[in-house]
Amino acid sequence: MIEKTYQPADIEARMSVVWEDSLAFKAGRPDRRDAAPFTIVIPPPNVTGSLHMGHALNNTLQDILCRFERMRGRDVLWQPGTDHAGIATQMVVERQLMERQQPGRREMGREKFLERVWQWKSESGDTIINQLKRLGASCDWSRERFTMDEGLSKAVVKVFVELHRDGLIYKDKRLVNWDTKLLTAISDLEVQQTEVKGNLWYLRYPIEGKTFDPEDRSTFIVVATTRPETMLGDTGVAVHPGDERYQKLIGKSVILPLVGRKIKIVADEYSDPEKGSGAVKVTPAHDFNDFEVGNRHGLRRISVLDKEGCLDLVDNEDYLKGLPEGASQFAEEFNKVDRFVARKRIVERLESFGFVERIEPHTHMVPHGDRSNSVIEPYLTDQWYVDAKTLAKPAIAAVRSGETTFVPKNWEKTYFEWMENIQPWCISRQLWWGHQIPAWYGPDGKVFVAETEEEAISHALGYYVEQEVITAEQGREMALDRNKRDGFITRDEDVLDTWFSSALWPFSTLGWPEDAPEVKRYYPTNVLVTGWDIIFFWVARMMMMGLHFMKEAPFSTVYIHRLVRDEKGAKMSKSRGNVIDPLNLIDEYGADALRFALAREAAHTHDIKLSSQLVEINRNFATKLWNSCRFAEMNECAVPDGFEPAKAKEPLNRWIAHKAAEAAREVTEALEAHSFNEAASAMYRFVLNIYCDWYVELAKPALLGADGPLKGETRAMVAWARDEILKLLHPFMPFITEELWEVTAKRDGLLALAPWPLKPAGPTPEQLAMLAAAAGPTDPLISPAFVMPFFDHADFSDPEAEAEIGWVIDLVTQIRSVRAEMNIPPATLTALVLAGASAETRERAPRWTDVIKRMARLSDISFADRAPDGAVQLLVRGEVAALPIKGVVDVAAERTRLDKEIAKADADIKRAESKLANEKFVANAAEEVVEEEREKREAALARKAKLLEAQERLKQVS
RNA sequence: GGGCGGUUAGCUCAGCUGGUUAGAGCAUCUCGUUUACACCGAGAGGGUCCGCGGUUCGAAUCCGUGACCGCCCA
């Protein structure tokens, strides 16, 4: 029994349990042993996060594909899991400590702090998994992984060690993006350039050997800068080699104001003569471009800031080197002053000596950390890097060759653009939460990279014995006795960028580096579904790592979807307060409604503007479906054993069979092309506009009528079509369809595992060969459709049924329209006279008398040679249908209506004729297009003739 | 500055490799309780397909150009 009202919450809670208990989503089910695998790895959400609208869209799309392919007989693995999200999670826990006024991370120490993070993970780590389940995600939950679990950590270490061995990971001292708040390096991608209103300061640097005079321009050179405080670290001034103004100065030196350092004027193309004064100060230790300039000219790098972004001058040997007397006094005065305070004070000091020429307001881009939102400092440190340039090559080639394709294809351009200009990837982070870098340092700082500490120590001891730092005897002792080597080597404190471990996700989750059968079976994966915002962060890096370690690209298709925005199109953000919580929508309208809304909006080009109203509309659709199933139930509709829709006799039933097959084809093709919106819209239209509006209505007389073949077949077909709908809708609306599947008939199994209406066109020869090679004993009885070439392209097409039902629909529609137009109240039943009907119509009409009377509010249907006088005359598929409505018809109004119709017919005739009169059209256009045009003309001419006749008769009345 | 996307009904959007009478939902208006469903049904109105030029027998669709909006990278 179907409940009277559709209550998503009840159904969804129950179905989650049913699916869970039945292990329906488990990969490698025995009955699918011989089926082709279909794999998707989930973009792992942050373990301590909670479901937002982006997740809802992303996972809905993945689930649609997984459920679709599962029904098509594939062995589906949707690999779930979560990401440890280094910085984000560490920040959350640190904030929590602060709020609770507990000791901070540094006071706690690394070990204690990490314990604390794990504890937080265990408390809140299930939240998002449970939320994904509420959305209906059909992941194989038994395989859930976490980027920091044992297996994945092993993969991380192995990858690090191997890349290091191959020279693809190395340590380097260069400028990094330094977050002075989080006290860690971050990668280029984690830096957001934000427009900031600042100033351009024009500073006067006195030329060596001349007495500085603010009034005398020959005694100084003007440099423009947005960051005056970094001048303390200047080691050069650059001018453009072609800049005539400065030709004479190239090679000379200036004396750095306040500091007294003598620095050179160099010629470098980096300096833009159009910008500022055309001369720039060069601070290699605090600016990425200056770093390059410095390299080209052998300039010193002097770092004048500390980790927190304060001036670091006292005891700074680099800074103090070569400075005149009195420099230390200045150093002490400014030491440990914050960079922004220092900016102000240094400018003041420069001004007081006349070193500031002028100050211009200047808007420019300033780098900010995407997590801390503090200003990022280019900072000179030792960090670990991945040689991304080398790894990118195969990753570029794989997309070029089509081994991996992006959908939509335009994203490939973005991908290439970035990959071809890729910079070394800084992977070390000065954090605690993450995979600690497997590198150890000996007493002299030499690095030993190894998978374990044991291995590292053995390398180290071997090395130092050879170098005669320790004796062979000492080496042996230390190898045997842990206590003796305590402190001999120390591990690198840093951890890896979170994205380092996510880059391995498509194979690490399958069990790599162990020799797991899943790796062989499910790698490479089929589709990756993700938003465009993480193409660089994640997709590109998975491509690099996958190709390097597995020799195959990790996925054949990358489907990029758009972002979900609020109803006005603004990006959802906490600060804007416009965040829509998907769980609230699920609570109110059901997960199915939310999913269907997202699927229908998931077109390629636009971001999705989501409103609760949108979800409501789709909830209404679900209710409609629900009620249509109740209708079938009330009429005792059921599919008898052995029922074959193709053998239906009744035109109506043949018609719906055809329409259902057509819908199945549309949905299938759309899903194969990842056109989620088309697939969902096709179902929306089929269910509402075909099944509910017409089929069910037209079937009513048969269902309510006397028992017999007509009623029997109709009952069977109503149920059959309903089942087709449930199957086709299942990927989109899994809960309601599974529920209805269960309660509407006795079933062999879950809908989630039921066969898809349209069978795949059979395996390709390659797939057959692959399956044969995979061998293993196969039981033909349990072989899924996939293995047996099975071409099911039957569409039950039946032009006669199409014509007949089409006629009924047109007739009813037109009568309704004219009745509404003429304000005939529904209570007034009118008669219908089919005038001069063809033999076909005379034969057809009696079969539909009941239906037409019901739907068009008629009292009677009769035939006549010609329409009665004073009747409203409609043209239905070329024949006259007259409604004699004495006294009701407003003759003038009817005349106007006919005039309008005639004008329309005239326009059609004219359009067709002008085309046909065009010789070029007839000569160039495709034959069927020309033929179509001829038919249009004929039809319009016939229509006009009938309308003129009708008008003639109307004249006789008046 | 380089690149990408968009501009179609009041609103949100479909419209694919040129040929449709340019569609849908919402909103608006009219009508309605007929054996599923008011979370419903029937009907109606509503368009310079951003502008200009070109290709073509034919352009919302292809090309060029301009305007405006959004995003990414410097």
Tab-separated table of N, CA and C in Angstrom, chain A residues 725-855:
chain	number	residue	atom	x	y	z
A	725	ILE	N	9.423	4.269	-15.554
A	725	ILE	CA	9.681	5.589	-14.977
A	725	ILE	C	10.513	5.469	-13.707
A	726	LEU	N	10.140	4.541	-12.860
A	726	LEU	CA	10.884	4.383	-11.607
A	726	LEU	C	12.346	4.063	-11.895
A	727	LYS	N	12.563	3.205	-12.866
A	727	LYS	CA	13.949	2.853	-13.200
A	727	LYS	C	14.702	4.059	-13.744
A	728	LEU	N	14.064	4.737	-14.687
A	728	LEU	CA	14.767	5.850	-15.334
A	728	LEU	C	15.011	7.010	-14.373
A	729	LEU	N	14.137	7.126	-13.387
A	729	LEU	CA	14.302	8.226	-12.432
A	729	LEU	C	15.212	7.855	-11.266
A	730	HIS	N	15.454	6.579	-11.118
A	730	HIS	CA	16.190	6.152	-9.923
A	730	HIS	C	17.538	6.861	-9.726
A	731	PRO	N	18.348	6.986	-10.776
A	731	PRO	CA	19.632	7.659	-10.542
A	731	PRO	C	19.477	9.070	-9.987
A	732	PHE	N	18.381	9.724	-10.347
A	732	PHE	CA	18.172	11.100	-9.906
A	732	PHE	C	17.496	11.166	-8.541
A	733	MET	N	16.449	10.340	-8.382
A	733	MET	CA	15.653	10.376	-7.163
A	733	MET	C	15.609	8.981	-6.550
A	734	PRO	N	16.707	8.592	-5.942
A	734	PRO	CA	16.796	7.195	-5.530
A	734	PRO	C	15.808	6.786	-4.427
A	735	PHE	N	15.548	7.697	-3.503
A	735	PHE	CA	14.734	7.285	-2.350
A	735	PHE	C	13.289	7.000	-2.735
A	736	ILE	N	12.661	7.974	-3.347
A	736	ILE	CA	11.236	7.813	-3.657
A	736	ILE	C	11.031	6.666	-4.646
A	737	THR	N	11.940	6.519	-5.604
A	737	THR	CA	11.749	5.461	-6.592
A	737	THR	C	11.943	4.082	-5.958
A	738	GLU	N	12.925	3.988	-5.073
A	738	GLU	CA	13.149	2.696	-4.404
A	738	GLU	C	11.942	2.332	-3.544
A	739	GLU	N	11.416	3.322	-2.862
A	739	GLU	CA	10.235	3.100	-2.023
A	739	GLU	C	9.051	2.655	-2.874
A	740	LEU	N	8.805	3.375	-3.935
A	740	LEU	CA	7.655	3.041	-4.779
A	740	LEU	C	7.849	1.678	-5.452
A	741	TRP	N	9.071	1.416	-5.810
A	741	TRP	CA	9.389	0.106	-6.412
A	741	TRP	C	8.998	-1.013	-5.441
A	742	GLU	N	9.360	-0.782	-4.195
A	742	GLU	CA	9.105	-1.818	-3.198
A	742	GLU	C	7.621	-2.010	-2.929
A	743	VAL	N	6.884	-0.905	-2.856
A	743	VAL	CA	5.491	-1.048	-2.403
A	743	VAL	C	4.504	-1.293	-3.543
A	744	THR	N	4.921	-1.111	-4.786
A	744	THR	CA	3.941	-1.248	-5.853
A	744	THR	C	3.843	-2.669	-6.402
A	745	ALA	N	4.790	-3.502	-6.105
A	745	ALA	CA	4.718	-4.877	-6.610
A	745	ALA	C	5.696	-5.744	-5.851
A	746	LYS	N	5.516	-7.023	-6.041
A	746	LYS	CA	6.490	-7.931	-5.432
A	746	LYS	C	7.706	-7.950	-6.346
A	747	ARG	N	8.852	-7.643	-5.774
A	747	ARG	CA	10.037	-7.486	-6.604
A	747	ARG	C	11.086	-8.548	-6.296
A	748	ASP	N	11.914	-8.792	-7.268
A	748	ASP	CA	13.002	-9.747	-7.071
A	748	ASP	C	14.140	-9.158	-6.254
A	749	GLY	N	14.278	-7.883	-6.347
A	749	GLY	CA	15.390	-7.258	-5.626
A	749	GLY	C	15.210	-5.757	-5.601
A	750	LEU	N	16.266	-5.095	-5.184
A	750	LEU	CA	16.217	-3.647	-5.082
A	750	LEU	C	16.189	-2.990	-6.459
A	751	LEU	N	15.555	-1.838	-6.500
A	751	LEU	CA	15.566	-1.062	-7.740
A	751	LEU	C	17.002	-0.624	-8.069
A	752	ALA	N	17.762	-0.352	-7.025
A	752	ALA	CA	19.142	0.095	-7.236
A	752	ALA	C	19.947	-0.911	-8.050
A	753	LEU	N	19.514	-2.157	-8.034
A	753	LEU	CA	20.250	-3.202	-8.745
A	753	LEU	C	19.449	-3.751	-9.920
A	754	ALA	N	18.304	-3.136	-10.182
A	754	ALA	CA	17.462	-3.613	-11.289
A	754	ALA	C	18.081	-3.206	-12.621
A	755	PRO	N	17.789	-3.963	-13.663
A	755	PRO	CA	18.384	-3.619	-14.954
A	755	PRO	C	17.785	-2.359	-15.562
A	756	TRP	N	18.628	-1.589	-16.132
A	756	TRP	CA	18.254	-0.339	-16.806
A	756	TRP	C	17.404	-0.685	-18.029
A	757	PRO	N	16.395	0.143	-18.330
A	757	PRO	CA	15.499	-0.172	-19.450
A	757	PRO	C	16.222	-0.378	-20.781
A	758	LEU	N	17.195	0.451	-21.016
A	758	LEU	CA	17.879	0.326	-22.294
A	758	LEU	C	19.220	-0.350	-22.043
A	759	LYS	N	19.386	-1.508	-22.659
A	759	LYS	CA	20.641	-2.228	-22.431
A	759	LYS	C	21.775	-1.536	-23.157
A	760	PRO	N	22.976	-1.636	-22.590
A	760	PRO	CA	24.125	-1.108	-23.322
A	760	PRO	C	24.245	-1.873	-24.639
A	761	ALA	N	24.846	-1.250	-25.587
A	761	ALA	CA	24.914	-1.861	-26.907
A	761	ALA	C	25.913	-3.012	-26.966
A	762	GLY	N	26.242	-3.548	-25.851
A	762	GLY	CA	27.144	-4.694	-25.858
A	762	GLY	C	28.582	-4.255	-25.803
A	763	PRO	N	29.449	-5.141	-25.357
A	763	PRO	CA	30.853	-4.769	-25.209
A	763	PRO	C	31.530	-4.621	-26.567
A	764	THR	N	32.528	-3.808	-26.590
A	764	THR	CA	33.321	-3.671	-27.806
A	764	THR	C	34.239	-4.889	-27.892
A	765	PRO	N	34.786	-5.144	-29.048
A	765	PRO	CA	35.720	-6.270	-29.173
A	765	PRO	C	36.857	-6.186	-28.153
A	766	GLU	N	37.327	-4.946	-27.913
A	766	GLU	CA	38.404	-4.778	-26.938
A	766	GLU	C	37.966	-5.238	-25.554
A	767	GLN	N	36.761	-4.827	-25.210
A	767	GLN	CA	36.274	-5.196	-23.880
A	767	GLN	C	36.108	-6.702	-23.768
A	768	LEU	N	35.636	-7.324	-24.851
A	768	LEU	CA	35.476	-8.766	-24.845
A	768	LEU	C	36.830	-9.442	-24.652
A	769	ALA	N	37.822	-8.912	-25.352
A	769	ALA	CA	39.156	-9.481	-25.241
A	769	ALA	C	39.675	-9.340	-23.816
A	770	MET	N	39.410	-8.161	-23.257
A	770	MET	CA	39.859	-7.914	-21.902
A	770	MET	C	39.206	-8.882	-20.923
A	771	LEU	N	37.926	-9.078	-21.127
A	771	LEU	CA	37.197	-9.987	-20.244
A	771	LEU	C	37.697	-11.416	-20.406
A	772	ALA	N	37.967	-11.780	-21.641
A	772	ALA	CA	38.475	-13.112	-21.883
A	772	ALA	C	39.818	-13.283	-21.196
A	773	ALA	N	40.623	-12.235	-21.290
A	773	ALA	CA	41.947	-12.291	-20.680
A	773	ALA	C	41.835	-12.391	-19.162
A	774	ALA	N	40.875	-11.659	-18.612
A	774	ALA	CA	40.682	-11.701	-17.166
A	774	ALA	C	40.274	-13.108	-16.736
A	775	ALA	N	39.763	-13.853	-17.701
A	775	ALA	CA	39.423	-15.266	-17.515
A	775	ALA	C	38.639	-15.532	-16.245
A	776	GLY	N	39.016	-16.514	-15.499
A	776	GLY	CA	38.239	-16.890	-14.321
A	776	GLY	C	37.024	-17.664	-14.772
A	777	PRO	N	36.586	-18.597	-13.963
A	777	PRO	CA	35.433	-19.403	-14.360
A	777	PRO	C	34.186	-18.530	-14.411
A	778	THR	N	33.493	-18.568	-15.499
A	778	THR	CA	32.298	-17.745	-15.589
A	778	THR	C	31.056	-18.621	-15.633
A	779	ASP	N	30.084	-18.188	-14.942
A	779	ASP	CA	28.826	-18.907	-14.939
A	779	ASP	C	27.858	-18.140	-15.827
A	780	PRO	N	27.513	-18.698	-16.975
A	780	PRO	CA	26.666	-17.945	-17.908
A	780	PRO	C	25.335	-17.537	-17.283
A	781	LEU	N	24.894	-18.293	-16.314
A	781	LEU	CA	23.596	-17.971	-15.722
A	781	LEU	C	23.632	-16.678	-14.927
A	782	ILE	N	24.795	-16.400	-14.360
A	782	ILE	CA	24.844	-15.175	-13.563
A	782	ILE	C	25.584	-14.064	-14.281
A	783	SER	N	25.929	-14.311	-15.515
A	783	SER	CA	26.587	-13.260	-16.262
A	783	SER	C	25.625	-12.115	-16.513
A	784	PRO	N	26.074	-10.942	-16.240
A	784	PRO	CA	25.197	-9.806	-16.477
A	784	PRO	C	25.074	-9.490	-17.955
A	785	ALA	N	24.148	-8.667	-18.224
A	785	ALA	CA	23.858	-8.302	-19.617
A	785	ALA	C	25.105	-7.834	-20.344
A	786	PHE	N	25.971	-7.204	-19.571
A	786	PHE	CA	27.133	-6.617	-20.210
A	786	PHE	C	27.944	-7.627	-21.009
A	787	VAL	N	28.061	-8.819	-20.474
A	787	VAL	CA	28.922	-9.809	-21.107
A	787	VAL	C	28.276	-10.360	-22.363
A	788	MET	N	26.966	-10.430	-22.345
A	788	MET	CA	26.271	-10.962	-23.509
A	788	MET	C	25.916	-9.802	-24.434
A	789	PRO	N	26.479	-9.820	-25.613
A	789	PRO	CA	26.124	-8.742	-26.535
A	789	PRO	C	24.613	-8.727	-26.690
A	790	PHE	N	24.027	-7.658	-26.364
A	790	PHE	CA	22.572	-7.600	-26.337
A	790	PHE	C	22.138	-6.245	-26.868
A	791	PHE	N	21.646	-6.263	-28.062
A	791	PHE	CA	21.260	-4.997	-28.669
A	791	PHE	C	19.767	-4.788	-28.477
A	792	ASP	N	19.465	-3.912	-27.595
A	792	ASP	CA	18.059	-3.686	-27.319
A	792	ASP	C	17.700	-2.283	-27.772
A	793	HIS	N	17.477	-2.146	-29.035
A	793	HIS	CA	17.145	-0.815	-29.522
A	793	HIS	C	15.676	-0.705	-29.895
A	794	ALA	N	14.913	-1.696	-29.456
A	794	ALA	CA	13.486	-1.659	-29.755
A	794	ALA	C	12.905	-0.367	-29.217
A	795	ASP	N	12.203	0.349	-30.045
A	795	ASP	CA	11.580	1.564	-29.533
A	795	ASP	C	10.066	1.466	-29.625
A	796	PHE	N	9.566	0.280	-29.977
A	796	PHE	CA	8.116	0.031	-30.067
A	796	PHE	C	7.439	1.055	-30.966
A	797	SER	N	8.167	1.561	-31.890
A	797	SER	CA	7.595	2.655	-32.651
A	797	SER	C	6.421	2.185	-33.493
A	798	ASP	N	5.407	3.011	-33.577
A	798	ASP	CA	4.155	2.621	-34.204
A	798	ASP	C	3.456	3.869	-34.735
A	799	PRO	N	3.719	4.190	-35.996
A	799	PRO	CA	3.193	5.441	-36.552
A	799	PRO	C	1.668	5.525	-36.481
A	800	GLU	N	0.996	4.390	-36.620
A	800	GLU	CA	-0.469	4.424	-36.576
A	800	GLU	C	-0.982	4.842	-35.206
A	801	ALA	N	-0.399	4.205	-34.194
A	801	ALA	CA	-0.798	4.562	-32.832
A	801	ALA	C	-0.461	6.026	-32.570
A	802	GLU	N	0.686	6.426	-33.041
A	802	GLU	CA	1.117	7.806	-32.879
A	802	GLU	C	0.087	8.770	-33.488
A	803	ALA	N	-0.351	8.438	-34.690
A	803	ALA	CA	-1.311	9.290	-35.386
A	803	ALA	C	-2.646	9.317	-34.651
A	804	GLU	N	-3.064	8.177	-34.192
A	804	GLU	CA	-4.366	8.101	-33.534
A	804	GLU	C	-4.361	8.863	-32.207
A	805	ILE	N	-3.373	8.615	-31.387
A	805	ILE	CA	-3.328	9.297	-30.090
A	805	ILE	C	-3.070	10.783	-30.300
A	806	GLY	N	-2.261	11.066	-31.285
A	806	GLY	CA	-1.993	12.469	-31.602
A	806	GLY	C	-3.276	13.202	-31.961
A	807	TRP	N	-4.125	12.513	-32.703
A	807	TRP	CA	-5.403	13.119	-33.086
A	807	TRP	C	-6.264	13.392	-31.859
A	808	VAL	N	-6.312	12.422	-30.954
A	808	VAL	CA	-7.123	12.606	-29.744
A	808	VAL	C	-6.603	13.797	-28.945
A	809	ILE	N	-5.281	13.827	-28.798
A	809	ILE	CA	-4.685	14.907	-28.002
A	809	ILE	C	-4.969	16.271	-28.635
A	810	ASP	N	-4.784	16.345	-29.941
A	810	ASP	CA	-5.028	17.612	-30.624
A	810	ASP	C	-6.482	18.033	-30.486
A	811	LEU	N	-7.363	17.067	-30.691
A	811	LEU	CA	-8.799	17.369	-30.627
A	811	LEU	C	-9.179	17.916	-29.257
A	812	VAL	N	-8.746	17.204	-28.219
A	812	VAL	CA	-9.090	17.620	-26.864
A	812	VAL	C	-8.474	18.991	-26.566
A	813	THR	N	-7.232	19.147	-26.925
A	813	THR	CA	-6.545	20.409	-26.643
A	813	THR	C	-7.262	21.578	-27.303
A	814	GLN	N	-7.631	21.367	-28.544
A	814	GLN	CA	-8.263	22.480	-29.265
A	814	GLN	C	-9.654	22.797	-28.734
A	815	ILE	N	-10.368	21.761	-28.394
A	815	ILE	CA	-11.698	22.034	-27.841
A	815	ILE	C	-11.570	22.793	-26.522
A	816	ARG	N	-10.646	22.336	-25.695
A	816	ARG	CA	-10.430	23.025	-24.419
A	816	ARG	C	-10.070	24.488	-24.644
A	817	SER	N	-9.200	24.690	-25.595
A	817	SER	CA	-8.730	26.036	-25.844
A	817	SER	C	-9.874	26.950	-26.280
A	818	VAL	N	-10.663	26.451	-27.208
A	818	VAL	CA	-11.726	27.305	-27.716
A	818	VAL	C	-12.826	27.508	-26.677
A	819	ARG	N	-13.038	26.495	-25.876
A	819	ARG	CA	-14.025	26.646	-24.804
A	819	ARG	C	-13.589	27.728	-23.820
A	820	ALA	N	-12.322	27.695	-23.479
A	820	ALA	CA	-11.823	28.697	-22.534
A	820	ALA	C	-11.910	30.081	-23.156
A	821	GLU	N	-11.551	30.119	-24.411
A	821	GLU	CA	-11.553	31.392	-25.115
A	821	GLU	C	-12.960	31.974	-25.183
A	822	MET	N	-13.941	31.105	-25.348
A	822	MET	CA	-15.325	31.564	-25.493
A	822	MET	C	-16.054	31.593	-24.164
A	823	ASN	N	-15.282	31.359	-23.119
A	823	ASN	CA	-15.874	31.410	-21.784
A	823	ASN	C	-17.039	30.457	-21.601
A	824	ILE	N	-16.915	29.283	-22.131
A	824	ILE	CA	-17.968	28.292	-21.897
A	824	ILE	C	-17.669	27.621	-20.569
A	825	PRO	N	-18.571	27.744	-19.602
A	825	PRO	CA	-18.269	27.180	-18.286
A	825	PRO	C	-18.145	25.656	-18.357
A	826	PRO	N	-17.286	25.095	-17.544
A	826	PRO	CA	-17.054	23.654	-17.584
A	826	PRO	C	-18.334	22.853	-17.396
A	827	ALA	N	-19.272	23.444	-16.650
A	827	ALA	CA	-20.509	22.711	-16.393
A	827	ALA	C	-21.338	22.560	-17.666
A	828	THR	N	-21.132	23.438	-18.627
A	828	THR	CA	-21.893	23.355	-19.868
A	828	THR	C	-21.281	22.310	-20.782
A	829	LEU	N	-22.006	21.232	-20.979
A	829	LEU	CA	-21.520	20.213	-21.887
A	829	LEU	C	-21.955	20.587	-23.284
A	830	THR	N	-21.061	20.420	-24.229
A	830	THR	CA	-21.419	20.752	-25.604
A	830	THR	C	-21.350	19.489	-26.448
A	831	ALA	N	-21.957	19.594	-27.600
A	831	ALA	CA	-21.898	18.471	-28.534
A	831	ALA	C	-20.737	18.670	-29.479
A	832	LEU	N	-20.275	17.568	-30.052
A	832	LEU	CA	-19.204	17.659	-31.038
A	832	LEU	C	-19.683	17.002	-32.317
A	833	VAL	N	-19.521	17.700	-33.413
A	833	VAL	CA	-19.882	17.125	-34.708
A	833	VAL	C	-18.620	17.033	-35.551
A	834	LEU	N	-18.285	15.822	-35.938
A	834	LEU	CA	-17.137	15.636	-36.811
A	834	LEU	C	-17.653	15.701	-38.233
A	835	ALA	N	-17.304	16.803	-38.881
A	835	ALA	CA	-17.900	17.067	-40.191
A	835	ALA	C	-17.018	16.537	-41.308
A	836	GLY	N	-17.646	15.861	-42.234
A	836	GLY	CA	-16.928	15.343	-43.396
A	836	GLY	C	-15.734	14.509	-43.009
A	837	ALA	N	-15.925	13.722	-41.950
A	837	ALA	CA	-14.797	12.958	-41.432
A	837	ALA	C	-14.336	11.889	-42.410
A	838	SER	N	-13.057	11.634	-42.393
A	838	SER	CA	-12.495	10.586	-43.229
A	838	SER	C	-12.893	9.224	-42.655
A	839	ALA	N	-12.707	8.233	-43.462
A	839	ALA	CA	-13.018	6.880	-43.018
A	839	ALA	C	-12.214	6.541	-41.769
A	840	GLU	N	-10.973	7.002	-41.787
A	840	GLU	CA	-10.077	6.755	-40.649
A	840	GLU	C	-10.670	7.311	-39.356
A	841	THR	N	-11.108	8.552	-39.456
A	841	THR	CA	-11.658	9.195	-38.271
A	841	THR	C	-12.945	8.508	-37.829
A	842	ARG	N	-13.765	8.131	-38.788
A	842	ARG	CA	-15.022	7.446	-38.449
A	842	ARG	C	-14.753	6.131	-37.732
A	843	GLU	N	-13.640	5.533	-38.127
A	843	GLU	CA	-13.295	4.243	-37.522
A	843	GLU	C	-12.704	4.457	-36.134
A	844	ARG	N	-11.931	5.519	-36.024
A	844	ARG	CA	-11.183	5.822	-34.817
A	844	ARG	C	-12.053	6.387	-33.687
A	845	ALA	N	-12.871	7.327	-34.064
A	845	ALA	CA	-13.577	8.126	-33.059
A	845	ALA	C	-14.339	7.310	-32.027
A	846	PRO	N	-15.054	6.296	-32.459
A	846	PRO	CA	-15.839	5.559	-31.458
A	846	PRO	C	-14.990	4.997	-30.333
A	847	ARG	N	-13.756	4.659	-30.646
A	847	ARG	CA	-12.897	4.102	-29.597
A	847	ARG	C	-12.598	5.139	-28.515
A	848	TRP	N	-12.728	6.411	-28.856
A	848	TRP	CA	-12.306	7.462	-27.927
A	848	TRP	C	-13.446	8.310	-27.406
A	849	THR	N	-14.654	7.888	-27.735
A	849	THR	CA	-15.812	8.677	-27.330
A	849	THR	C	-15.775	9.034	-25.849
A	850	ASP	N	-15.590	8.041	-25.030
A	850	ASP	CA	-15.622	8.284	-23.581
A	850	ASP	C	-14.561	9.276	-23.150
A	851	VAL	N	-13.365	9.022	-23.642
A	851	VAL	CA	-12.250	9.864	-23.243
A	851	VAL	C	-12.473	11.301	-23.667
A	852	ILE	N	-12.824	11.455	-24.924
A	852	ILE	CA	-12.972	12.812	-25.430
A	852	ILE	C	-14.104	13.531	-24.710
A	853	LYS	N	-15.158	12.837	-24.491
A	853	LYS	CA	-16.281	13.454	-23.764
A	853	LYS	C	-15.843	13.899	-22.372
A	854	ARG	N	-15.145	13.030	-21.699
A	854	ARG	CA	-14.644	13.337	-20.365
A	854	ARG	C	-13.716	14.544	-20.354
A	855	MET	N	-12.732	14.482	-21.234
A	855	MET	CA	-11.669	15.480	-21.168
A	855	MET	C	-12.066	16.811	-21.790
